Each structure stands twice: as structure tokens, then as C-alpha cells.
Amino acid sequence: MGAVLAILSSQALRPVEQEEVETAANPVSNSKLENGEVSPPPLTALPQEVAIKILSNLTATELCLAGCVIQPWSDMTEDDILWFNLVKSEWKYAKHIQDRILEQSWASFKKLYLIMDEAQLIFAVNPLKGIEYLQDHRILSKEASDIAHYLHKTEKLRKEELCTYLLQHRPDVLEDYVKLEDYSNQSVLPNVLRNFLTKFPARQCNLDKEQIGMLLIKFSLRYSECNPQIGLSQDIVYNICCSLMLLGYDFTHPLIKNKMSKREFIRNTREVTPGVSNDYLGHMYDNIYLIGPVVR
């Protein structure tokens, strides 16, 4: 199949001779190439399910290029199964609303793909307009939870615009967004916080202290909900997160010559985290010392 896919891609990117068009339109048995190798049968000579299986390995751009070769290929590349699978693979949100999509009886799933692709481009320029575009086409509802699912599952969205939308325009959607995070049985708090903050890079998104504080509040609540066995309340998780951020700043700032020691970190953090053991706080310190700050 890999050889056939390579031939399809190369044919889609070069001019097609009249003789090739006639051969593809009138399938014949396999023929030999000049070097003696047997060429694969024309795509139109294969059973439809086999041809669709081959075409399913192409990206959306490659499908469009393949459809420009000859008319029979154009018909096959418009197949709804191909485009519906592309929608589900490139926009995981589509799996969340699959029933809704099927109920709307789209004229073609290629059109649905192009709408979602266009929405992504609009979102990169104006996040509010991008969401409105999807709502106008009845792909998104106006419920905060539905918008949160789309933002959480769509990896193609730029982080700058995601931060702008969630932190400046729709903090209610941010709450539902964080609820989609699953921190169950993840006991190493610095690692979990570090992974969470990669979705909201402070420097890249120019976040201020108030916005970072909002993120830490949402994160702390979700982390304590997912890990009740650890016995840390939201306030204690929040205070530990703040201490970890300050420790990372202390380690990386070039003007701070006397770096905070483990003993100093434990003493300072213990005052705002009653009930937390020194060993636990010591492990937090070691994590930042060895891996790096939680804010990149």
C-alpha cells in the first residue's frame, strides 16, 4: 500500500498526459514499466472499498490535489467517509458532538471540514469571531461547557488566542475547561502544575499576576478534587503552587545570588501549609531543583 500511496501522491503533483487519462478512464490489467517492474493497477480499477482505504491515508491537502488529476479520482476524493474520518481525526471535538453532526444531515462532510478549518484560521485573528463562526454554522452551541470541550480538544489553536479568549473574554468557559483536566493519581504536584501551565505560557501570552493567580485558583481546585487521597485542600495546594513559582523564580533570576536553600523553602512554605510534612515539601524543592521552574 505504501508504494501505491507514493505513486498517487507523485501523480497528483505532476501534469497528466492524455494517454494516462485514457488509461485511467479505461482500466486494463497491470502493465510493465520500462525497468521491468509491474506497475500497480489504476486506482479506478480497484474495488471501491480498496480505493477508499488507500485514499484514507492522504491528508486533506493531498486529497484535494488527487482530485485534480482526473474526473474519476475527483469523484472518489469527494467520498463522505474520507472527509468524515478526517474531521474526527483532526478535530477531536467532532467525536464529542458526533450525534449532533449526523443529525444535521450535512450536504457533505468535506464542507464541514472546510468550515472547521476556516474557523481555526478566524480564531487565530479574532477568537470571539472564530467561536461565533462555529455557532453560526450550528457546530458549537453557546453553552460554556460546549465551548470548553472544543477549546480543550482542538490542539491546532494558537495558545496566545486561547489565553486571550479564556482569561479576558470568557472566564466562565475557563472554569469548564479546567474541569476537563484529569489529574487522578498524579501525586507529583510540580509536574502536574508544569504541564498545566504549558497550555498557558505566561511569557508567550503576556499574562499578568492577576491572570496567573486565576489559573492557579482553578488548577488548585481541580487538583484537590482529583486527588482526595492526598488530603490537601484547595487553599493548601494553591499556597504550595505559589511557593513553587517563587522558588523557580529564585533559581533562575540572574540577579539573585544567594539561592534559596531547601531548609529555607520548607520553613517559609510550612507557615502557609499546616499539616503538610517536611518530607513532602522537600520533594517539591528537589523537583524544582532538578527539573526546573514550573513556569517556562
CSV table of C-alpha atoms in Angstrom, one decimal:
chain,number,residue,atom,x,y,z
A,1,MET,CA,0.0,0.0,0.0
A,2,GLY,CA,2.9,2.3,0.7
A,3,ALA,CA,4.1,2.0,-2.9
A,4,VAL,CA,0.7,2.7,-4.3
A,5,LEU,CA,0.3,5.8,-2.0
A,6,ALA,CA,3.6,7.1,-3.1
A,7,ILE,CA,2.6,6.8,-6.8
A,8,LEU,CA,-0.7,8.5,-6.1
A,9,SER,CA,1.0,11.4,-4.4
A,10,SER,CA,3.5,11.8,-7.2
A,11,GLN,CA,0.8,11.7,-9.9
A,12,ALA,CA,-1.2,14.3,-8.1
A,13,LEU,CA,1.7,16.7,-8.2
A,14,ARG,CA,2.7,16.5,-11.9
A,15,PRO,CA,1.0,17.2,-15.2
A,16,VAL,CA,-1.1,14.3,-16.6
A,17,GLU,CA,-0.6,13.1,-20.2
A,18,GLN,CA,-3.6,12.4,-22.4
A,19,GLU,CA,-2.6,8.7,-22.6
A,20,GLU,CA,-2.6,8.4,-18.8
A,21,VAL,CA,-6.1,9.9,-18.7
A,22,GLU,CA,-7.4,7.4,-21.2
A,23,THR,CA,-5.7,4.5,-19.4
A,24,ALA,CA,-7.2,5.6,-16.0
A,25,ALA,CA,-10.6,6.1,-17.5
A,26,ASN,CA,-10.5,2.6,-19.2
A,27,PRO,CA,-8.8,0.3,-16.7
A,28,VAL,CA,-6.7,-2.5,-18.0
A,29,SER,CA,-4.6,-5.2,-16.4
A,30,ASN,CA,-1.2,-4.5,-14.8
A,31,SER,CA,1.4,-3.3,-17.3
A,32,LYS,CA,5.2,-3.4,-17.1
A,33,LEU,CA,7.3,-0.3,-16.7
A,34,GLU,CA,10.5,0.4,-18.7
A,35,ASN,CA,12.6,-1.1,-15.9
A,36,GLY,CA,10.7,-4.3,-16.0
A,37,GLU,CA,8.7,-3.7,-12.7
A,38,VAL,CA,5.0,-4.3,-12.7
A,39,SER,CA,3.0,-1.1,-12.3
A,40,PRO,CA,0.1,-1.1,-9.8
A,41,PRO,CA,-3.4,-1.1,-11.4
A,42,PRO,CA,-5.1,2.3,-11.9
A,43,LEU,CA,-7.0,3.4,-8.8
A,44,THR,CA,-10.3,3.3,-10.7
A,45,ALA,CA,-9.7,-0.4,-11.5
A,46,LEU,CA,-9.6,-1.4,-7.8
A,47,PRO,CA,-12.7,-2.3,-5.8
A,48,GLN,CA,-14.3,0.9,-4.3
A,49,GLU,CA,-13.6,-0.2,-0.7
A,50,VAL,CA,-9.9,-0.8,-1.5
A,51,ALA,CA,-9.6,2.6,-3.3
A,52,ILE,CA,-11.2,4.4,-0.4
A,53,LYS,CA,-8.8,2.6,2.0
A,54,ILE,CA,-5.8,3.8,0.0
A,55,LEU,CA,-7.1,7.4,-0.2
A,56,SER,CA,-7.8,7.4,3.6
A,57,ASN,CA,-4.0,7.6,4.1
A,58,LEU,CA,-4.0,11.1,2.5
A,59,THR,CA,-4.3,14.4,4.2
A,60,ALA,CA,-7.0,16.9,3.3
A,61,THR,CA,-4.5,18.8,1.0
A,62,GLU,CA,-3.4,15.6,-0.7
A,63,LEU,CA,-7.0,14.6,-1.2
A,64,CYS,CA,-7.7,17.9,-3.0
A,65,LEU,CA,-4.6,17.5,-5.1
A,66,ALA,CA,-5.5,13.9,-6.0
A,67,GLY,CA,-9.0,15.1,-7.1
A,68,CYS,CA,-7.4,17.5,-9.6
A,69,VAL,CA,-5.8,14.7,-11.6
A,70,ILE,CA,-8.7,13.2,-13.5
A,71,GLN,CA,-12.5,13.2,-13.1
A,72,PRO,CA,-12.8,9.6,-11.7
A,73,TRP,CA,-10.3,10.4,-9.0
A,74,SER,CA,-12.2,13.6,-8.3
A,75,ASP,CA,-15.4,11.7,-7.6
A,76,MET,CA,-13.6,9.3,-5.3
A,77,THR,CA,-11.9,12.0,-3.3
A,78,GLU,CA,-15.3,13.6,-2.5
A,79,ASP,CA,-16.4,10.4,-0.6
A,80,ASP,CA,-18.1,11.3,2.7
A,81,ILE,CA,-16.4,8.5,4.6
A,82,LEU,CA,-13.0,10.0,3.8
A,83,TRP,CA,-13.9,13.5,4.9
A,84,PHE,CA,-15.9,12.4,8.0
A,85,ASN,CA,-12.8,10.4,9.2
A,86,LEU,CA,-10.6,13.5,8.5
A,87,VAL,CA,-12.9,15.6,10.6
A,88,LYS,CA,-12.8,13.2,13.5
A,89,SER,CA,-9.0,12.7,13.3
A,90,GLU,CA,-8.1,16.4,13.0
A,91,TRP,CA,-10.8,17.8,15.3
A,92,LYS,CA,-11.2,15.5,18.3
A,93,TYR,CA,-14.2,17.8,19.4
A,94,ALA,CA,-16.1,16.2,16.5
A,95,LYS,CA,-16.2,12.9,18.4
A,96,HIS,CA,-17.9,14.7,21.3
A,97,ILE,CA,-20.7,16.0,19.0
A,98,GLN,CA,-20.8,13.1,16.5
A,99,ASP,CA,-24.5,12.5,17.0
A,100,ARG,CA,-25.3,16.2,16.6
A,101,ILE,CA,-23.3,16.3,13.3
A,102,LEU,CA,-25.1,13.3,11.9
A,103,GLU,CA,-28.5,14.7,12.9
A,104,GLN,CA,-27.8,17.9,10.9
A,105,SER,CA,-27.6,16.0,7.6
A,106,TRP,CA,-24.7,17.9,6.1
A,107,ALA,CA,-24.6,18.2,2.3
A,108,SER,CA,-21.0,16.9,2.5
A,109,PHE,CA,-18.5,16.3,5.3
A,110,LYS,CA,-15.9,18.0,3.1
A,111,LYS,CA,-17.9,21.2,3.6
A,112,LEU,CA,-17.9,20.5,7.4
A,113,TYR,CA,-14.1,20.0,7.3
A,114,LEU,CA,-13.6,23.3,5.4
A,115,ILE,CA,-15.9,25.2,7.9
A,116,MET,CA,-13.9,23.9,10.9
A,117,ASP,CA,-10.6,24.7,9.2
A,118,GLU,CA,-11.8,28.2,8.4
A,119,ALA,CA,-13.0,28.7,12.0
A,120,GLN,CA,-9.5,27.8,13.2
A,121,LEU,CA,-8.0,30.5,10.9
A,122,ILE,CA,-10.5,33.1,12.1
A,123,PHE,CA,-9.8,32.2,15.7
A,124,ALA,CA,-6.1,32.9,15.2
A,125,VAL,CA,-7.1,36.5,14.2
A,126,ASN,CA,-10.1,37.1,16.4
A,127,PRO,CA,-11.0,34.4,19.0
A,128,LEU,CA,-14.5,35.8,19.5
A,129,LYS,CA,-15.3,35.8,15.8
A,130,GLY,CA,-13.9,32.2,15.4
A,131,ILE,CA,-16.3,30.9,18.1
A,132,GLU,CA,-19.2,32.8,16.6
A,133,TYR,CA,-18.4,31.4,13.2
A,134,LEU,CA,-18.8,27.8,14.5
A,135,GLN,CA,-22.0,28.8,16.4
A,136,ASP,CA,-23.5,30.4,13.2
A,137,HIS,CA,-23.0,27.0,11.4
A,138,ARG,CA,-24.5,25.1,14.4
A,139,ILE,CA,-21.3,23.2,15.1
A,140,LEU,CA,-21.0,24.9,18.5
A,141,SER,CA,-23.7,25.8,21.0
A,142,LYS,CA,-23.5,28.9,23.2
A,143,GLU,CA,-23.1,26.8,26.4
A,144,ALA,CA,-19.8,27.3,28.2
A,145,SER,CA,-19.3,23.6,28.6
A,146,ASP,CA,-19.6,23.0,24.9
A,147,ILE,CA,-17.2,25.8,24.0
A,148,ALA,CA,-14.8,24.4,26.7
A,149,HIS,CA,-14.9,21.0,25.0
A,150,TYR,CA,-14.0,22.5,21.6
A,151,LEU,CA,-11.1,24.5,23.0
A,152,HIS,CA,-9.8,21.7,25.1
A,153,LYS,CA,-9.8,19.1,22.3
A,154,THR,CA,-8.6,21.3,19.4
A,155,GLU,CA,-4.8,21.2,19.5
A,156,LYS,CA,-4.4,23.4,16.4
A,157,LEU,CA,-5.5,26.6,18.2
A,158,ARG,CA,-2.7,29.1,19.0
A,159,LYS,CA,-2.0,29.4,22.7
A,160,GLU,CA,-2.0,33.2,22.6
A,161,GLU,CA,-5.5,33.5,21.3
A,162,LEU,CA,-6.6,30.7,23.7
A,163,CYS,CA,-5.3,32.6,26.6
A,164,THR,CA,-7.0,35.8,25.4
A,165,TYR,CA,-10.4,34.1,25.0
A,166,LEU,CA,-10.4,32.3,28.3
A,167,LEU,CA,-8.8,34.8,30.5
A,168,GLN,CA,-10.0,38.1,29.1
A,169,HIS,CA,-13.4,37.3,27.5
A,170,ARG,CA,-14.8,34.1,28.9
A,171,PRO,CA,-13.6,33.2,32.4
A,172,ASP,CA,-16.8,31.1,32.8
A,173,VAL,CA,-15.5,28.9,29.9
A,174,LEU,CA,-12.1,28.6,31.7
A,175,GLU,CA,-13.8,27.0,34.6
A,176,ASP,CA,-15.4,24.3,32.5
A,177,TYR,CA,-12.1,24.0,30.5
A,178,VAL,CA,-10.1,23.1,33.7
A,179,LYS,CA,-12.8,20.6,34.8
A,180,LEU,CA,-11.9,18.6,31.7
A,181,GLU,CA,-8.4,18.1,33.1
A,182,ASP,CA,-7.9,14.7,34.8
A,183,TYR,CA,-5.2,14.7,37.5
A,184,SER,CA,-6.3,11.5,39.2
A,185,ASN,CA,-3.5,9.5,40.8
A,186,GLN,CA,-0.9,12.2,39.8
A,187,SER,CA,0.8,12.8,43.1
A,188,VAL,CA,3.9,14.8,41.9
A,189,LEU,CA,2.3,18.2,42.1
A,190,PRO,CA,5.2,20.2,40.4
A,191,ASN,CA,5.0,18.0,37.3
A,192,VAL,CA,1.2,18.4,37.1
A,193,LEU,CA,1.4,22.1,37.5
A,194,ARG,CA,4.2,22.4,35.0
A,195,ASN,CA,2.2,20.5,32.4
A,196,PHE,CA,-0.9,22.6,33.1
A,197,LEU,CA,0.9,25.9,32.7
A,198,THR,CA,2.4,24.8,29.3
A,199,LYS,CA,-1.1,25.4,28.0
A,200,PHE,CA,-1.0,29.0,29.3
A,201,PRO,CA,2.6,30.1,28.8
A,202,ALA,CA,3.0,33.3,30.8
A,203,ARG,CA,5.7,34.9,28.8
A,204,GLN,CA,4.3,34.0,25.4
A,205,CYS,CA,0.8,35.2,26.3
A,206,ASN,CA,2.0,38.2,28.4
A,207,LEU,CA,0.0,37.1,31.4
A,208,ASP,CA,-0.2,39.5,34.4
A,209,LYS,CA,-0.2,38.5,38.1
A,210,GLU,CA,-4.0,38.5,38.3
A,211,GLN,CA,-4.4,36.2,35.4
A,212,ILE,CA,-1.7,33.8,36.7
A,213,GLY,CA,-3.5,33.9,40.1
A,214,MET,CA,-6.8,33.0,38.4
A,215,LEU,CA,-5.2,30.0,36.7
A,216,LEU,CA,-3.7,28.8,40.0
A,217,ILE,CA,-7.0,29.0,41.7
A,218,LYS,CA,-8.8,26.9,39.0
A,219,PHE,CA,-5.9,24.4,39.0
A,220,SER,CA,-5.8,24.1,42.7
A,221,LEU,CA,-9.5,23.3,43.0
A,222,ARG,CA,-9.3,20.7,40.2
A,223,TYR,CA,-6.2,19.0,41.6
A,224,SER,CA,-7.6,18.7,45.1
A,225,GLU,CA,-10.9,17.3,43.6
A,226,CYS,CA,-9.0,14.7,41.5
A,227,ASN,CA,-6.7,13.6,44.4
A,228,PRO,CA,-8.8,13.4,47.7
A,229,GLN,CA,-6.5,10.6,48.9
A,230,ILE,CA,-3.6,13.1,49.3
A,231,GLY,CA,-5.6,15.1,51.8
A,232,LEU,CA,-4.6,18.6,50.5
A,233,SER,CA,-7.3,21.3,50.4
A,234,GLN,CA,-7.6,23.8,47.6
A,235,ASP,CA,-6.0,26.5,49.7
A,236,ILE,CA,-3.0,24.4,50.6
A,237,VAL,CA,-2.5,23.3,47.0
A,238,TYR,CA,-2.7,27.0,46.0
A,239,ASN,CA,-0.2,28.0,48.6
A,240,ILE,CA,2.2,25.2,47.5
A,241,CYS,CA,1.8,26.3,43.9
A,242,CYS,CA,2.7,29.9,44.7
A,243,SER,CA,5.8,28.7,46.7
A,244,LEU,CA,6.9,26.6,43.8
A,245,MET,CA,6.6,29.5,41.4
A,246,LEU,CA,8.6,31.8,43.7
A,247,LEU,CA,11.3,29.0,44.1
A,248,GLY,CA,11.6,28.7,40.3
A,249,TYR,CA,12.0,32.5,40.0
A,250,ASP,CA,14.6,32.5,42.8
A,251,PHE,CA,16.6,29.7,41.0
A,252,THR,CA,16.5,31.3,37.5
A,253,HIS,CA,16.8,35.1,38.2
A,254,PRO,CA,20.4,36.2,37.4
A,255,LEU,CA,20.4,39.0,40.0
A,256,ILE,CA,19.6,36.7,42.9
A,257,LYS,CA,23.0,35.4,44.0
A,258,ASN,CA,22.0,33.7,47.2
A,259,LYS,CA,19.6,31.0,46.1
A,260,MET,CA,17.0,29.6,48.5
A,261,SER,CA,18.1,26.5,50.3
A,262,LYS,CA,15.8,23.5,51.0
A,263,ARG,CA,15.7,24.4,54.7
A,264,GLU,CA,14.5,27.9,53.9
A,265,PHE,CA,11.9,26.7,51.4
A,266,ILE,CA,10.5,24.3,53.9
A,267,ARG,CA,10.4,26.8,56.7
A,268,ASN,CA,8.7,29.5,54.5
A,269,THR,CA,6.2,27.2,52.9
A,270,ARG,CA,5.3,25.3,56.2
A,271,GLU,CA,3.8,28.6,57.6
A,272,VAL,CA,1.0,28.6,54.9
A,273,THR,CA,0.6,24.8,54.6
A,274,PRO,CA,-0.4,23.5,58.0
A,275,GLY,CA,-0.4,19.7,58.2
A,276,VAL,CA,2.0,19.2,55.3
A,277,SER,CA,5.1,17.2,56.2
A,278,ASN,CA,8.6,18.5,55.8
A,279,ASP,CA,9.5,15.4,53.6
A,280,TYR,CA,6.7,16.3,51.2
A,281,LEU,CA,7.8,19.9,50.9
A,282,GLY,CA,11.4,18.7,50.5
A,283,HIS,CA,10.4,16.6,47.5
A,284,MET,CA,8.8,19.7,46.0
A,285,TYR,CA,12.1,21.5,46.4
A,286,ASP,CA,14.1,18.7,44.8
A,287,ASN,CA,11.7,18.6,41.8
A,288,ILE,CA,12.3,22.3,41.0
A,289,TYR,CA,16.0,22.0,41.6
A,290,LEU,CA,16.4,19.0,39.3
A,291,ILE,CA,13.8,19.6,36.6
A,292,GLY,CA,13.4,23.4,36.6
A,293,PRO,CA,10.7,26.0,37.3
A,294,VAL,CA,7.0,25.3,36.7
A,295,VAL,CA,6.7,28.4,34.6
A,296,ARG,CA,8.6,28.3,31.3
